[in-house]
Each structure stands twice: as structure tokens, then as C-alpha cells.
Amino acid sequence: MTTFVSSLESLVSSVVPSARDDRNLRDELVSHCHDILTSLATSTKSSASFLPSLVPPPPSRRSKIPSPNGHEPPRTPVSQGTSRAELLKEYRAENGLAQLSEQLLLRDALYLLQGISGKYIRFSSENGLNIDNTLVFVDDLEHIIAAPTKALIHSLSEVGYLYIRVESYVQETEAAAAVGMIKQSLCHHLQAQLTQYYRLIAVLESQMASKTTRSETTISSDDTSRDSNETSTLTLRRLDVWINDWRLRLRMMSVCVEAARGTHGGALVNLIHGYADNGDPFVRKFTDQLLEEVSKPFFATLHKWLFSGELYDPFAEFFVTLDQSMTQAQFAHPSPLAGGIGQPSVDGAFGGNSDDMLGRENGLKLWETKYQFRKEMLPMFVGEAFGRKYSDIAGLERSIDAAYQVASQRLFEVFIGKFRLLDHLSALKNYLLLGHGDFVDRLMEALGPSLARPANTLYRHNLTAHLDTALRSSNAIHDPLDVRRRLDARMLEYSHGEIGWDVFTLEYKVDAPIDTVLDPVSMETYLKLFRHLWQMKRIEIALNAGWLRTVGGTRNFLRVPGMGLVQSSLNSHSLGCKELEIEWHKVRIVMTEMIHFIRQMQAHCHLEVIECSWKVLTDFLNKKEGDLDALLDAHQTYLDRMARKVLLLSSKTGKEEVILSQVKEIFSTILQYREAVMFWQDNFYNYCLTESSRRDEELDAQRGVYTGHVRHDKPSKDSPLPGLLERLGEYGSSFTERAQTIVHHLQVHSDLDSRFLGVRLSFSDFYKSRKELAQTAQKSGS
């Protein structure tokens, strides 16, 4: 008893510091504590275990476990120490409200984890995917379930609800037809995760079974045995701890499952990748594993596409799709090449469109439409972050770059080496862009008389024969045979009144796969350039011939007897010799002006545009860098630059061909002037001969020499010479005005080369307007 009182005194001193110095207070508190303990001991069958070390043991009960020092310490027996939970259970038993056994609840909880309703706890509805997430606790008149226990069971049932949703999705996908490989991979990974979940449930059930077995055996009543049992058996709280990790996993799987119902392929990979950027390490790790498994089919398809050029995508999951309609199209060029230059039509005529492209496709359309890009199927993860995140494809970008370089190198080798793309481009430059000067001269010399006739009188075999003659009589004979066989002559659709010069054109025929680069649109641009350059060449040759005849005619005029002297005896309606000499000089000045204009235009087109553009294109081809798209872009840039600069197209919207229309009009004026000069020369030379003969007869008659019948007729008042000279003056003035307009437009052109052309055309300010000349003179005078 003395030991018990001293224990109470030490307890009171430690709890109440003021009782250490106050003896009366300490005795009072010790006495009060002793009374409380005594009352508790008498009111219950077993003493309370709030302070088991302070309660004196009954004399008839002793602990069976000996003390290490040989003495038996005072210890409260099990039968006399109960917990608060046991006291509450006894209270409910006395009042008829017993709590449902945790063992039964634990069994139902394991059922709920598998999506199965238990005996006492069940889901409100179970219809596959339509399972309700509401729990129903079965009413029992003899037992109750505490509110904290219900909350814990609700937390556990969430895992079962998520499990049944994931399992239903996997089963539905496996039963569906034509499921994509990426979605199959997703279901495979989900099924593997569910298999691990099954293992966990099996382990938990085994622990519950061991607890049931132990509850049926005799258990020692000492506290040590009870503590050992409590640490080795399964409870609801421990079940919640075991299942917490899977709760997070199933939440992520359920989110992915719900989002994956309306997506497939690369879009599904994109969706899962969106969950990888998460701050939770567990969620990020789980998503990375899921993405790594799901993306394997995608990268298998990507590997074949990059390194083999094969697109195996039966479920349309890749970001590149195949147009099935293009696989049945014909890609051969319609014209036969084995028969030489051109093939005559059935009737032998050469009019209209001889070769029809309808019903056939070209290589460029094959390249652009057979394989189409789908942005929605392109994953977002191809980049630096993806390379750092996923170890199995850390070299993805390097692999793509390496495959790109190898494929591009092979592409250029095939196009330039096997299919001789550079030879075809060179042939287009030499033939359609008039690069072979001797060939053009021979062709124009052979075709000139034929093209001067009406278009409806021309025949194909005649034109192709002249073309063949021009090829054989020029340096073009050294070109490869395959290149020369592709060159053909054709005519555009003509209308009534047009001649061969208006509708004649050359055609260069290409087939697959060269037509990928030289597509029909590009060939139309080449033909447009040819017609412009061909018209320019025609004018150049016409002016050269006219100049030779004009100079020769002047010399013949001066050699005519009496034409070098001024005769006052001529009729007033006739032209004096001095006046005629002035007209000859005017014609030479205008023709010199026209020759200067046309040669500057040709120098601009051939030297500054075509040759410079060709140099850029050949440099790109010799580097063999880039892919087919880069090659198409380089050729298109080459062609657009030539078309823009040769045709003098403007960058102003709606006024692109203003200068081109002026150039066409000035070409027409030059041809009209040349025809008028030729007609005037013929009539004027005859006029000079007749006039010289008449004057010789008059002089002989004045000397008394009879040389024949003397003609006393005067020059006719209806001579066509004055009218011809007036027309020549009009054509010359019209040419100067149009040239002045062209130079004015070129001086304000957006292209630098075109502005330089304007400077060369009017290098001495010859084509300045009268207003500008007046302003310049006024400034110089002031």
C-alpha cells in the first residue's frame, strides 16, 4: 500500500507542479485520486486499465509471465481490463444494438473490390458500364454499421467501381471488330494491370482466410498474443492502406478509358501524352509506362515508313494516310516515244489538241494526293522533352534525321542518275527556252514559209519533218536520243484568220516519274515562255532581214542614174530625190531603234533571267540536299522567277500583265512596220527604176540621140508612195510612244532586274516624255 501511495504522490507532483512545495495540496490530491480508483474497482467486475501499473493486483490473481529479476510485478489481468470499444460493445449488447462483425464487412469489402455486391453491402445497380457508384447497406435489425465504418467502405468501393469500368472497356474493345493496333495495345496494358490487381485481391483473401481460421482456434488471453494477432490479421483499415496505391492507378486508367472511347490511333497517343505532364510523381510514372506501351505500334509503323517507305496502316491510325483511289490511276505518259518525233493523228492533220491528258494522272498529283497528312493523328511528343522522357526512343530525332538524309541522297541519285532529270531540264532550257541558237535559227528558217500560211492549211507531217531537219542540221544532234525523241511540234486551238505563227509551239513530253517535277502546270508555263521568246526571235529575224534589205535598197537607190541629183523638172506631185533619201534615212533610224529594243529584251531574258536562274537550280541539284518537296520547290522557284521576269509581270493586284500587253502590242507594231517597209521598198525600187529609165530617154532626146520612143508621161498622181510613207510614219510614232510607256512602267517596277531593263532601253533618256524633257531643260537653264 505504501508503494501505491508513493506512486500517486509522484504522479500528482509531475502533473501538478504547484503541489511539489504545498504538502497539504499534494495530500489532498492523492487522497482524491485514491478514492476515485477505489470507486472504480468496486463498481465493475474487473478494474479499469487506465493506469494498469498503478492498480494493485488482487491477491488471488498473478501474472503467469515471470519477471526477469525473479519478482512478479503487479499486472492487471485480461479479464479485469477492457477497452473503450469493448465497453461500447457491451453497452450495445445490453441494449440489443450489436455492431456487425468486421469479419463479415471485410468479406463484403473484398467482393466490392472486384465489382461484386456482398451480403450486407451492394451496389445500387449493376448493368455493365452503367453500374451505379451508389452503395446500399442492407438493413439488419440485430446489427448496425457505424458511420466511420461506412465512410471507410465507401472509400474502398470506389476502387471496385473503377475496376468494373476498366474491365468493361477492355471486354467491349476485345469483342469489337476492326479495333486499331494502338487501342489493342492500350487494352493489353490495361489487362496486364488488372492481372496484377487480381494478384493483390488473392493475397488479401488469403490473409482474411487465415484470420478466420485463427478465430476458430483457442487464443491465449495474454496481451502479447493479442498484439501478435492484431499485427498479422487483415482489417478494413489495413485493407484501405493496401489498396490506396491501386486507387490512384485505377483512377488514371478510368480517365484514359473514358477519353479513349471516341479516339483512336495517333490521337489516342496524343491524349495519353497529355496526362504525362503532371506534378504528381506517381501519376507521371504510371502515365509514362502506359504511353510507352501504347506507342509501340505507332513507332513500328513510323519505322517502316521512314526506313522502308512502306505504309502499313490497316486501321488508319498513322498521321500519313493512303488515298486508295490513287492506287488504281494510270501514271504513264500518253504519248508513245518509240516512233520518233511526234505521231500523226488519224487524219494526218495537225490542229487542235493532238494529245489528250484526260483520264490520266501525273507524278506530281501522285506525290501530293496519294499520301496525305493528317494533323489530328500527329503525336505532340516528338521533340526534346520526349527524347529525354522515354529511354527506348531517345535517338528518335537523330534516327529521323539520318533516315531523311539517306532517303534524300537516294532520291537525288534516282532522279538525276537513273531518270536523268538534269538532262530533261537542260533540254527544256535549250529547246523551249531557245537556248540552242543554231537550232532555233534552222527551225525558223525551215518553218518560216509554212507558218506564214493560214493555220488550217498546215499538216503535222510537214511540221515534224521540218523539226527533224532542224535537229539534224544543228548541234542538237549531239543531245541524247531519248531527249530528242521527246521533242514534238504542235499547234494550239486556232480560230478563223490566224496564221501558223499565231498557234505554233514546241512540246516536250515527259512521263513518270519525271512528271512529278515537270507536272502539266509547269509544262504550261514552259510553253507560255516559249511562245513569248519565239515571238521575240521571229521579230529579231524579221528585223535583221529588213535591215539588210533596207541598207541594200539604199545603196541601189543611190546607184540609179540621176537619183543622186536634185531634179527640178519633176512634177509637183512626185517626190524629189533628196526627199526620198531623207525617207530612207528615217526608215533606217526607226529600224535601228526597233533592233535596239528587241535585242535588249532578248539580252534581259536570256542572259540576266534564264541563265542566272539556271545557275541557281543547277547549284541546288549538284548539292543533292533536301527532299523531293525541296526539289519541287526549287524547280517551281526557278520557273516562277523566269515567268515573272521574262514576261515582266507586275506585283500589283489586277495589273500583273500591264507591261506584257504593251510588249505584245509593240511586237505587233514592229511586224506591221516591217511589212510596210518591205512593201514600200518593193514599190519604191520599181518607182526608182521607172523614173531613171524615163529620165535617160529625155536626156537622149535632148542630145538628138534616138534610143526609142520617147515617153512624155509624167509620174502618176496616184502613186502609192506618199501613202506608204505616211503609214511608216504612223507606225514609227506608235512604236516610240509604246516604247516610252514600257520604259516608264519599268522604271517604277518592283523587280530590280526589270528596272535595269528600263535603264538599258533608255540609257540616254531617249524615251523621256516631253514633259520630263521640258522640266529637265528648265532646270538646266535656270
Short mmCIF file of N, CA, C and O in Angstrom, two decimals, residues 175 416 423 453 526:
data_model
loop_
_atom_site.label_atom_id
_atom_site.label_comp_id
_atom_site.label_asym_id
_atom_site.label_seq_id
_atom_site.Cartn_x
_atom_site.Cartn_y
_atom_site.Cartn_z
N ALA A 175 -14.16 -7.48 -77.87
CA ALA A 175 -15.27 -8.08 -78.61
C ALA A 175 -15.61 -7.32 -79.88
O ALA A 175 -16.29 -7.86 -80.77
N ILE A 416 18.42 12.08 -110.68
CA ILE A 416 19.47 12.65 -111.52
C ILE A 416 20.24 11.57 -112.26
O ILE A 416 20.63 11.75 -113.42
N ASP A 423 19.19 16.22 -117.52
CA ASP A 423 19.15 16.24 -118.97
C ASP A 423 17.82 16.78 -119.49
O ASP A 423 17.77 17.53 -120.47
N ARG A 453 1.50 30.81 -143.69
CA ARG A 453 0.22 30.45 -144.29
C ARG A 453 -0.86 30.33 -143.22
O ARG A 453 -0.57 30.26 -142.03
N TYR A 526 6.22 26.57 -119.23
CA TYR A 526 7.28 26.49 -120.23
C TYR A 526 6.75 26.87 -121.62
O TYR A 526 7.45 27.58 -122.39
#
